[in-house]
PDB file of C-alpha atoms in Angstrom:
ATOM      1  CA  MET A   1     -68.193 250.015  13.836  1.00 44.00           C
ATOM      2  CA  THR A   2     -70.537 252.522  14.597  1.00 48.00           C
ATOM      3  CA  PRO A   3     -73.597 252.746  12.039  1.00 51.00           C
ATOM      4  CA  ARG A   4     -74.268 255.562  10.348  1.00 50.00           C
ATOM      5  CA  PRO A   5     -76.689 257.578  11.714  1.00 51.00           C
ATOM      6  CA  HIS A   6     -79.596 258.566   9.473  1.00 49.00           C
ATOM      7  CA  GLY A   7     -79.203 261.531   7.504  1.00 47.00           C
ATOM      8  CA  ALA A   8     -75.015 261.998   6.785  1.00 47.00           C
ATOM      9  CA  HIS A   9     -74.050 262.738   3.716  1.00 47.00           C
ATOM     10  CA  LEU A  10     -71.486 261.196   2.109  1.00 45.00           C
ATOM     11  CA  PRO A  11     -68.663 263.037   0.891  1.00 47.00           C
ATOM     12  CA  GLU A  12     -69.525 264.137  -3.097  1.00 49.00           C
ATOM     13  CA  GLU A  13     -67.791 262.788  -5.734  1.00 49.00           C
ATOM     14  CA  ARG A  14     -64.633 264.425  -6.919  1.00 50.00           C
ATOM     15  CA  THR A  15     -65.211 264.937 -10.883  1.00 54.00           C
ATOM     16  CA  GLU A  16     -62.232 263.735 -12.409  1.00 55.00           C
ATOM     17  CA  SER A  17     -61.375 266.543 -14.539  1.00 56.00           C
ATOM     18  CA  THR A  18     -58.891 266.644 -17.870  1.00 61.00           C
ATOM     19  CA  ALA A  19     -58.060 270.800 -17.316  1.00 65.00           C
ATOM     20  CA  PRO A  20     -54.561 271.304 -16.764  1.00 68.00           C
ATOM     21  CA  LEU A  21     -54.192 272.999 -12.847  1.00 70.00           C
ATOM     22  CA  SER A  22     -53.723 276.894 -12.621  1.00 80.00           C
ATOM     23  CA  PRO A  23     -50.675 277.775 -11.353  1.00 85.00           C
ATOM     24  CA  PRO A  24     -50.253 277.463  -7.819  1.00 86.00           C
ATOM     25  CA  GLU A  25     -51.319 280.758  -5.433  1.00 93.00           C
ATOM     26  CA  LEU A  26     -48.987 282.390  -2.408  1.00 95.00           C
ATOM     27  CA  THR A  27     -50.850 282.893   0.638  1.00 95.00           C
ATOM     28  CA  GLU A  28     -49.319 284.645   3.965  1.00 96.00           C
ATOM     29  CA  ALA A  29     -50.534 283.765   7.409  1.00 95.00           C
ATOM     30  CA  GLU A  30     -49.490 283.757  11.104  1.00 96.00           C
ATOM     31  CA  CYS A  31     -48.666 280.233  12.499  1.00 96.00           C
ATOM     32  CA  ARG A  32     -51.175 279.266  14.732  1.00 95.00           C
ATOM     33  CA  ARG A  33     -48.863 278.504  17.275  1.00 96.00           C
ATOM     34  CA  CYS A  34     -45.935 280.658  17.755  1.00 96.00           C
ATOM     35  CA  GLY A  35     -46.978 283.633  15.626  1.00 94.00           C
ATOM     36  CA  THR A  36     -44.743 284.005  12.885  1.00 96.00           C
ATOM     37  CA  TYR A  37     -45.384 285.908   9.503  1.00 96.00           C
ATOM     38  CA  ILE A  38     -45.135 282.143   7.080  1.00 96.00           C
ATOM     39  CA  ALA A  39     -46.168 281.916   3.201  1.00 96.00           C
ATOM     40  CA  GLY A  40     -47.807 279.235   2.154  1.00 95.00           C
ATOM     41  CA  LEU A  41     -49.193 278.184  -1.988  1.00 93.00           C
ATOM     42  CA  ASP A  42     -53.208 277.817  -2.067  1.00 93.00           C
ATOM     43  CA  GLY A  43     -53.567 277.977   2.003  1.00 94.00           C
ATOM     44  CA  ARG A  44     -50.985 275.492   2.785  1.00 95.00           C
ATOM     45  CA  TYR A  45     -48.433 276.231   5.246  1.00 96.00           C
ATOM     46  CA  ALA A  46     -45.272 274.505   7.438  1.00 96.00           C
ATOM     47  CA  CYS A  47     -43.800 277.210  10.397  1.00 96.00           C
ATOM     48  CA  GLY A  48     -39.904 277.058   9.472  1.00 95.00           C
ATOM     49  CA  VAL A  49     -40.087 277.693  13.524  1.00 96.00           C
ATOM     50  CA  CYS A  50     -41.906 276.063  15.738  1.00 96.00           C
ATOM     51  CA  GLY A  51     -42.938 273.064  12.752  1.00 95.00           C
ATOM     52  CA  TRP A  52     -46.507 273.838  12.676  1.00 95.00           C
ATOM     53  CA  VAL A  53     -48.363 272.342   9.930  1.00 96.00           C
ATOM     54  CA  ASN A  54     -51.662 272.391   8.852  1.00 94.00           C
ATOM     55  CA  ASP A  55     -53.320 269.941   7.520  1.00 93.00           C
ATOM     56  CA  HIS A  56     -54.358 269.436   3.875  1.00 89.00           C
ATOM     57  CA  SER A  57     -57.341 269.507   3.815  1.00 90.00           C
ATOM     58  CA  GLU A  58     -57.318 273.743   4.346  1.00 92.00           C
ATOM     59  CA  GLY A  59     -55.740 274.375   1.472  1.00 91.00           C
ATOM     60  CA  HIS A  60     -57.763 276.666  -1.392  1.00 89.00           C
ATOM     61  CA  ARG A  61     -58.091 273.411  -3.963  1.00 88.00           C
ATOM     62  CA  ARG A  62     -57.605 270.626  -4.643  1.00 86.00           C
ATOM     63  CA  LEU A  63     -53.954 268.933  -5.072  1.00 83.00           C
ATOM     64  CA  PRO A  64     -53.040 267.417  -8.370  1.00 81.00           C
ATOM     65  CA  ARG A  65     -52.760 264.056  -8.529  1.00 83.00           C
ATOM     66  CA  ALA A  66     -49.401 261.852  -9.143  1.00 80.00           C
ATOM     67  CA  ASP A  67     -50.316 261.433 -13.159  1.00 81.00           C
ATOM     68  CA  GLU A  68     -51.054 265.925 -12.876  1.00 81.00           C
ATOM     69  CA  ASP A  69     -47.422 266.662 -12.300  1.00 79.00           C
ATOM     70  CA  PRO A  70     -45.594 267.403 -15.104  1.00 78.00           C
ATOM     71  CA  ASP A  71     -42.260 266.305 -13.307  1.00 80.00           C
ATOM     72  CA  ARG A  72     -42.875 262.987 -12.719  1.00 79.00           C
ATOM     73  CA  PRO A  73     -40.731 259.905 -13.381  1.00 78.00           C
ATOM     74  CA  LYS A  74     -42.220 258.122 -16.507  1.00 77.00           C
ATOM     75  CA  GLY A  75     -42.607 254.194 -15.448  1.00 76.00           C
ATOM     76  CA  ARG A  76     -41.986 252.967 -12.550  1.00 72.00           C
ATOM     77  CA  ARG A  77     -38.376 252.351 -10.844  1.00 72.00           C
ATOM     78  CA  ARG A  78     -37.216 249.913  -8.477  1.00 73.00           C
ATOM     79  CA  PRO A  79     -35.886 251.690  -5.008  1.00 74.00           C
ATOM     80  CA  LYS A  80     -32.148 251.441  -4.220  1.00 79.00           C
ATOM     81  CA  GLN A  81     -31.546 248.070  -2.025  1.00 81.00           C
ATOM     82  CA  LEU A  82     -28.769 248.363   0.920  1.00 80.00           C
ATOM     83  CA  PRO A  83     -25.623 246.158   0.780  1.00 78.00           C
ATOM     84  CA  TRP A  84     -26.904 242.438   2.048  1.00 76.00           C
ATOM     85  CA  PRO A  85     -25.697 241.712   4.296  1.00 73.00           C
ATOM     86  CA  PRO A  86     -24.692 244.686   6.622  1.00 67.00           C
ATOM     87  CA  ALA A  87     -21.253 245.603   6.928  1.00 67.00           C
ATOM     88  CA  GLU A  88     -19.602 244.648  10.239  1.00 72.00           C
ATOM     89  CA  PRO A  89     -17.658 247.756  12.214  1.00 71.00           C
ATOM     90  CA  ALA A  90     -13.459 247.309  12.506  1.00 71.00           C
ATOM     91  CA  PRO A  91     -12.631 245.454  15.173  1.00 75.00           C
ATOM     92  CA  ARG A  92     -10.937 247.455  18.097  1.00 76.00           C
ATOM     93  CA  PRO A  93      -7.422 246.942  19.183  1.00 70.00           C
TER      94      PRO A  93
END
């Protein structure tokens, strides 16, 4: 690991807010790869033509935390287990 140069800033810590987030804003731009006109939420885009996606950090505001999601399921659910041992294919005649 290389030492941090003198005078380098640490990223500012986010202040945790309990205020509800405002609804997302619909934004529009051109795809940086193929030029298709695309729409996204709060400056986050994904092109359905060529598959380009911009980085989440390029958005206009912070992403909500999981506990701020009103649709988040309450409690923890176990993932579905696959049948074990795996079924063997039927022999060919």
